[in-house]
Amino acid sequence: MAVNLSESSSEDSSSFQLILDSFLSSTGLPFSNLLSAELEEVAEEPWLWKGRHAKLIDGFTFTMPDTEQIQLEFPQANTQAPGCGLPIARTVAILSLATACIADAAIGPYKGKQASETALLRTLFGSLNPDDVVVCDRYHCSFMLIAALTKRGTDVCARLHQKRKPDFRRGKRLGKYDHLIIWTRPQRPKWMDRAAFEQIPEAILLREIRYNLVENGRRTQTMTVVTTLLDEQHTKQDIAKLYGLRWNVELDLRHIKDTLNLGHLRCKSPAMIRCELWTTMLGYNLIRATAAGAALLHQKRPRLISFTSACQFILSAWMNTACRQFDQQKLKALYQTLAEQIAACEVGNRPGRIEPRVIKRRRGTYPLIQHPRKVLRDRLRNNTT
């Protein structure tokens, strides 16, 4: 069953959250999702997409230590033999395009009932505002999801699912490879009760566009995007550019997993796994908030500032502030210098960058584990005796 990260599910995680809230209240900073919401309220107009907040949605997985408690709640994949694999969890996050902060997230097992990304996303609808624009990949392009978000007043921009075949000869034509279509409600899914199904409209009006991605040295890629942005003020080029911004969520999740080491957690119980996850996401939002403050002071956009460089400058500043040898005036000057240094580290604009999915550094020569560790220990004992 999906668990919302903003809710506590055990006594240990509740105590840990109270400690975090107490610490944050003393420093004047709210909790992770509240921090993201307050930062969006002060977002500058250039940060927004046509005056609106765009929310990027994507999922990722992470592994955990192989303990009995974690295996019960987050079992390993079926393709791995017992004792040879690691527990794995699935997480869906909502990130702000303007500030790059995590608005909310949900965690659940990698497999099982209501463990898919769409099921986890349905638990996060409360974090989406009526005027938001949701940008997601083709996995979330379904009638039920789009209809539920449209009912809340949230617009959607998603790539067409591969099982749906577009036909631009039908519908109301708005331009070349740009038309209005009607999707009809499918049969009631097993996970939805009849009362909720009756509230879903029988048909929704959508806009479907097609465009090509042309880059030198690469094959031309055709993209088909479905959206609820039906106004004429949103041109085909605007929608194509909006969906192109979805790639930012891939970079944000890479920072969370690689830079902040969230690819593999280290706690030994499900409760502490959630605490470790919450703490990491809180730290990510605090770093993003610091970068956004530096961008606001120097008239830049937060996404133009390097996340890794911001982490390095913040860590170096801690060494100076931890001694508590600065008075208020020197501390203020230090913060101003820190903001100036963070704002100066901009991310390079590298369109059409191509990198092979290979590594240069060789991994260790030890073979992968094929049997439980206890069995391997017994074999070593028998060989030595």
C-alpha positions as a printed Julia matrix, in Angstrom:
385×3 Matrix{Float64}:
   0.0     0.0     0.0
   1.31    3.44   -0.9
   2.5     5.63    1.94
   2.58    9.4     1.64
   5.9    10.83    2.76
   4.16   13.71    4.49
   2.4    11.25    6.82
   4.02    9.25    9.61
   3.28    5.53    9.79
   5.11    4.44   12.95
   6.05    5.64   16.41
   9.75    5.93   15.48
   9.1     8.01   12.38
   6.65   10.21   14.33
   9.29   10.95   16.96
  11.86   11.67   14.3
   9.52   14.04   12.52
   8.8    15.88   15.8
  12.54   16.35   16.28
  12.89   17.7    12.76
   9.92   20.04   13.18
  11.34   21.32   16.46
  14.72   22.01   14.87
  13.21   23.69   11.84
  10.91   25.87   13.92
  13.93   27.14   15.82
  15.64   28.1    12.58
  12.55   29.64   11.03
  12.29   27.08    8.21
   9.19   24.93    7.55
   9.14   21.24    6.75
  10.07   19.92    3.28
   6.8    20.27    1.35
   5.87   23.46    3.2
   9.24   24.9     2.26
   8.54   24.14   -1.39
   5.08   25.73   -1.18
   6.4    28.93    0.43
   9.18   29.18   -2.13
   6.66   28.93   -4.96
   4.66   31.79   -3.48
   7.61   34.16   -3.83
   8.67   32.88   -7.26
   9.46   35.57   -9.8
   7.51   35.88  -13.05
  10.46   34.74  -15.24
  10.61   31.51  -13.25
   7.08   30.5   -14.27
   5.7    29.06  -17.49
   3.36   31.7   -18.93
   2.54   32.91  -15.43
   1.67   29.42  -14.15
   3.46   26.84  -12.03
   4.4    23.7   -13.93
   4.83   20.5   -11.9
   7.1    17.74  -13.17
   6.21   14.17  -12.22
   8.41   11.1   -12.39
   9.35    8.06  -10.37
  12.51    6.31   -9.27
  13.57    3.31   -7.22
  16.11    2.76   -4.48
  17.48   -0.28   -2.67
  17.91   -1.0     1.04
  19.79   -3.4     3.31
  18.62   -7.0     3.21
  16.89   -7.29    6.59
  13.83   -9.32    7.46
  11.73   -6.3     8.45
  12.47   -4.42    5.24
  11.89   -7.5     3.1
   8.37   -7.84    4.52
   7.39   -4.3     3.55
   9.59   -3.74    0.5
  10.29   -7.17   -1.02
  12.99   -7.68   -3.61
  12.3    -8.32   -7.3
  11.04  -11.72   -8.42
  14.02  -12.15  -10.74
  16.42  -12.34   -7.78
  16.93  -15.47   -5.72
  16.18  -15.29   -1.97
  19.21  -14.09   -0.08
  20.9   -12.75   -3.22
  18.93   -9.58   -3.89
  18.19   -6.34   -2.1
  14.82   -4.91   -1.04
  13.64   -2.28   -3.47
  11.08    0.52   -3.13
   9.34    2.73   -5.63
   8.97    6.48   -5.17
   6.98    9.06   -7.16
   7.88   12.71   -6.72
   6.3    16.0    -7.76
   8.9    18.68   -8.49
   8.45   22.33   -9.3
   9.71   23.53  -12.66
  10.21   27.04  -11.27
  12.22   26.24   -8.13
  13.29   22.58   -8.68
  12.04   21.75   -5.15
  10.14   18.59   -4.25
   6.51   19.52   -3.66
   5.55   16.07   -2.37
   6.42   12.41   -2.79
   4.99    8.96   -2.1
   6.75    5.68   -1.39
   5.53    2.13   -1.89
   6.8    -1.38   -2.64
   8.26   -2.11   -6.03
   5.64   -4.76   -6.77
   2.19   -5.73   -5.52
  -1.29   -4.25   -5.42
  -1.49   -0.46   -5.86
   2.3    -0.26   -6.15
   2.57    1.29   -9.61
   3.63    4.87  -10.29
   0.09    5.89  -11.22
  -1.28    4.44   -7.97
   1.29    6.36   -5.95
   0.58    9.51   -7.93
  -3.12    9.35   -7.05
  -2.18    9.73   -3.38
  -0.44   13.05   -4.17
  -3.33   14.86   -5.86
  -3.74   17.04   -2.78
  -0.34   18.64   -3.45
  -1.44   19.94   -6.87
  -3.11   23.33   -7.1
  -6.02   24.07   -9.47
  -3.95   26.38  -11.7
  -0.94   24.07  -12.01
   0.2    22.4   -15.22
   1.31   18.8   -14.78
   4.02   17.6   -17.18
   4.63   13.84  -17.21
   5.81   11.05  -19.47
   3.72    8.6   -21.48
   3.37    6.2   -18.54
   0.89    8.58  -16.88
  -1.05    9.35  -20.07
  -4.34    7.61  -19.22
  -7.98    8.65  -19.32
  -8.59    8.18  -15.6
  -5.55   10.18  -14.55
  -6.17   13.06  -16.95
  -9.87   13.17  -16.08
  -9.14   13.22  -12.34
  -6.64   16.06  -12.69
  -8.92   18.02  -15.01
 -11.72   17.76  -12.48
  -9.42   19.41   -9.92
  -8.72   22.26  -12.35
  -5.16   21.1   -13.09
  -4.0    21.0   -16.7
  -1.98   18.11  -18.09
   0.72   17.85  -20.75
   1.91   14.3   -21.42
   3.38   12.25  -24.2
   0.87    9.96  -25.86
   0.94    6.39  -24.56
   2.47    3.92  -26.99
  -0.71    1.81  -27.07
  -2.8     4.71  -28.37
  -2.48    5.32  -32.1
  -2.99    8.95  -33.2
  -5.15    9.78  -36.21
  -4.9    13.42  -37.28
  -7.56   12.94  -39.96
 -10.22   13.06  -37.25
 -11.31   15.73  -34.82
 -11.27   19.5   -35.2
  -8.19   20.63  -37.06
  -6.24   23.54  -35.54
  -3.19   23.35  -37.77
  -0.75   20.89  -39.24
  -0.54   17.91  -36.87
  -2.6    19.84  -34.35
  -6.22   18.95  -33.61
  -8.87   18.47  -30.91
 -10.01   14.96  -30.07
 -12.46   13.33  -27.66
 -11.53   10.45  -25.41
 -14.33    8.31  -24.04
 -14.38    6.72  -20.62
 -13.19    3.09  -20.54
 -14.57    0.35  -18.32
 -14.29    0.68  -14.58
 -10.86   -0.53  -13.42
 -10.67   -3.03  -10.58
  -8.97   -0.61   -8.19
 -11.75    2.03   -8.49
 -15.05    1.72   -6.64
 -18.32    2.37   -8.41
 -19.06    5.66   -6.63
 -15.74    7.16   -7.72
 -16.2     5.79  -11.23
 -19.56    7.53  -11.6
 -17.92   10.88  -10.85
 -15.54   10.5   -13.79
 -16.91   12.23  -16.93
 -17.9     9.99  -19.82
 -15.76   11.99  -22.27
 -12.99   14.58  -22.15
 -11.82   17.02  -24.82
  -8.08   16.96  -25.46
  -5.59   18.52  -27.8
  -3.13   16.37  -29.68
  -0.02   17.63  -31.45
   2.89   16.05  -33.26
   6.33   17.51  -33.84
   9.81   16.33  -34.78
  13.05   16.59  -32.83
  15.84   17.21  -35.32
  19.48   17.17  -34.17
  22.65   16.92  -36.22
  24.08   13.44  -36.29
  21.0    11.82  -34.75
  17.86   10.21  -36.11
  14.83   12.46  -36.23
  12.44   11.59  -33.42
   8.69   12.1   -33.72
   6.84   13.17  -30.57
   3.08   13.06  -30.04
   1.85   15.04  -27.04
  -1.62   15.19  -25.48
  -2.68   18.17  -23.4
  -5.69   19.86  -21.85
  -4.38   23.3   -22.88
  -7.02   24.05  -25.5
  -6.73   27.85  -25.65
  -5.47   29.42  -28.83
  -2.98   31.47  -26.83
  -1.02   28.24  -26.29
   0.53   27.54  -29.68
   1.86   24.23  -30.87
   5.41   25.48  -30.3
   4.55   26.47  -26.72
   3.25   23.0   -25.9
   6.24   21.33  -27.54
   8.6    23.52  -25.54
   6.69   22.81  -22.34
   6.99   19.06  -22.76
  10.66   19.47  -23.61
  11.15   20.96  -20.13
  10.1    17.61  -18.66
  13.71   16.47  -18.97
  14.54   18.66  -15.97
  12.91   16.13  -13.66
  15.37   13.48  -14.86
  18.25   15.75  -13.89
  16.67   16.55  -10.52
  16.21   12.88   -9.65
  19.79   12.22  -10.7
  20.95   14.85   -8.2
  18.84   13.25   -5.47
  20.07    9.7    -6.15
  23.71   10.36   -7.05
  24.76   13.63   -5.42
  22.79   13.0    -2.21
  23.34    9.19   -2.27
  19.68    8.22   -2.27
  20.17    5.3    -4.66
  20.81    2.96   -1.72
  19.65    3.72    1.82
  21.43    2.32    4.87
  18.93    2.12    7.74
  17.83   -1.33    8.91
  14.08   -0.85    9.56
  11.19    0.48    7.43
  10.53    3.3     9.88
  14.1     4.56    9.77
  14.17    4.09    5.99
  11.36    6.65    5.77
  13.23    8.94    8.15
  16.35    8.71    6.0
  14.3     9.39    2.88
  12.52   12.39    4.41
  15.77   13.83    5.71
  17.44   13.55    2.32
  14.53   15.22    0.57
  14.48   17.94    3.22
  18.17   18.56    2.64
  17.58   18.68   -1.11
  14.85   21.3    -0.71
  16.99   23.38    1.66
  19.83   23.43   -0.87
  17.42   24.35   -3.64
  15.93   27.09   -1.46
  19.41   28.51   -0.85
  20.12   28.47   -4.58
  16.76   30.12   -5.27
  17.56   32.86   -2.76
  20.89   33.5    -4.48
  19.12   33.56   -7.84
  16.56   36.04   -6.52
  19.26   38.4    -5.25
  21.19   38.33   -8.53
  18.24   38.33  -10.97
  18.68   34.78  -12.25
  16.58   31.66  -12.53
  17.09   28.92   -9.93
  17.48   26.21  -12.56
  20.45   28.01  -14.07
  22.44   27.45  -10.87
  24.48   24.29  -10.44
  23.13   22.04   -7.7
  26.48   20.35   -7.06
  28.29   23.67   -6.75
  25.63   24.93   -4.34
  26.21   21.85   -2.16
  29.95   22.45   -2.13
  29.66   26.13   -1.19
  27.15   25.38    1.58
  29.4    22.68    3.05
  32.4    25.0     2.99
  30.37   27.74    4.72
  29.45   25.35    7.52
  33.1    25.02    8.45
  33.28   28.77    9.01
  29.96   29.16   10.84
  30.36   26.09   13.07
  33.07   27.84   15.12
  30.65   30.63   16.09
  33.43   33.2    16.01
  31.62   35.69   13.73
  29.54   38.59   14.92
  26.29   39.49   13.19
  27.88   41.89   10.73
  30.57   39.45    9.61
  28.02   36.65    9.41
  25.83   38.78    7.14
  28.81   39.55    4.91
  29.62   35.83    4.76
  26.06   35.01    3.64
  26.18   37.69    0.96
  29.47   36.34   -0.35
  28.05   32.81   -0.28
  24.99   33.88   -2.29
  27.2    35.64   -4.81
  29.41   32.58   -5.26
  26.41   30.25   -5.64
  24.75   32.51   -8.2
  27.97   32.66  -10.24
  27.97   28.87  -10.78
  25.64   28.52  -13.74
  24.86   25.29  -15.54
  26.26   25.21  -19.06
  23.84   25.24  -21.98
  24.72   22.1   -23.96
  21.9    21.33  -26.42
  22.11   18.06  -28.3
  24.72   16.61  -25.95
  25.45   12.94  -26.68
  27.16   10.67  -24.16
  27.51    6.85  -24.36
  26.04    4.84  -21.48
  29.39    3.28  -20.5
  31.83    3.67  -17.61
  35.61    4.05  -17.7
  36.56    2.92  -14.22
  36.55   -0.86  -13.89
  34.55   -2.33  -11.08
  35.92   -4.86   -8.6
  36.91   -8.34   -9.73
  34.67  -10.1    -7.23
  31.84  -12.05   -8.87
  28.2   -11.28   -8.12
  26.54  -13.23   -5.33
  24.56  -16.19   -6.69
  23.65  -17.92   -3.41
  22.65  -16.72    0.06
  25.56  -15.53    2.15
  24.94  -18.2     4.78
  25.32  -20.94    2.17
  28.58  -19.43    0.94
  29.93  -19.24    4.5
  29.14  -22.92    5.06
  30.94  -23.82    1.86
  34.04  -21.92    2.99
  33.99  -23.67    6.36
  33.71  -27.09    4.73
  36.59  -26.34    2.4
  38.85  -25.21    5.24
  38.12  -28.16    7.54
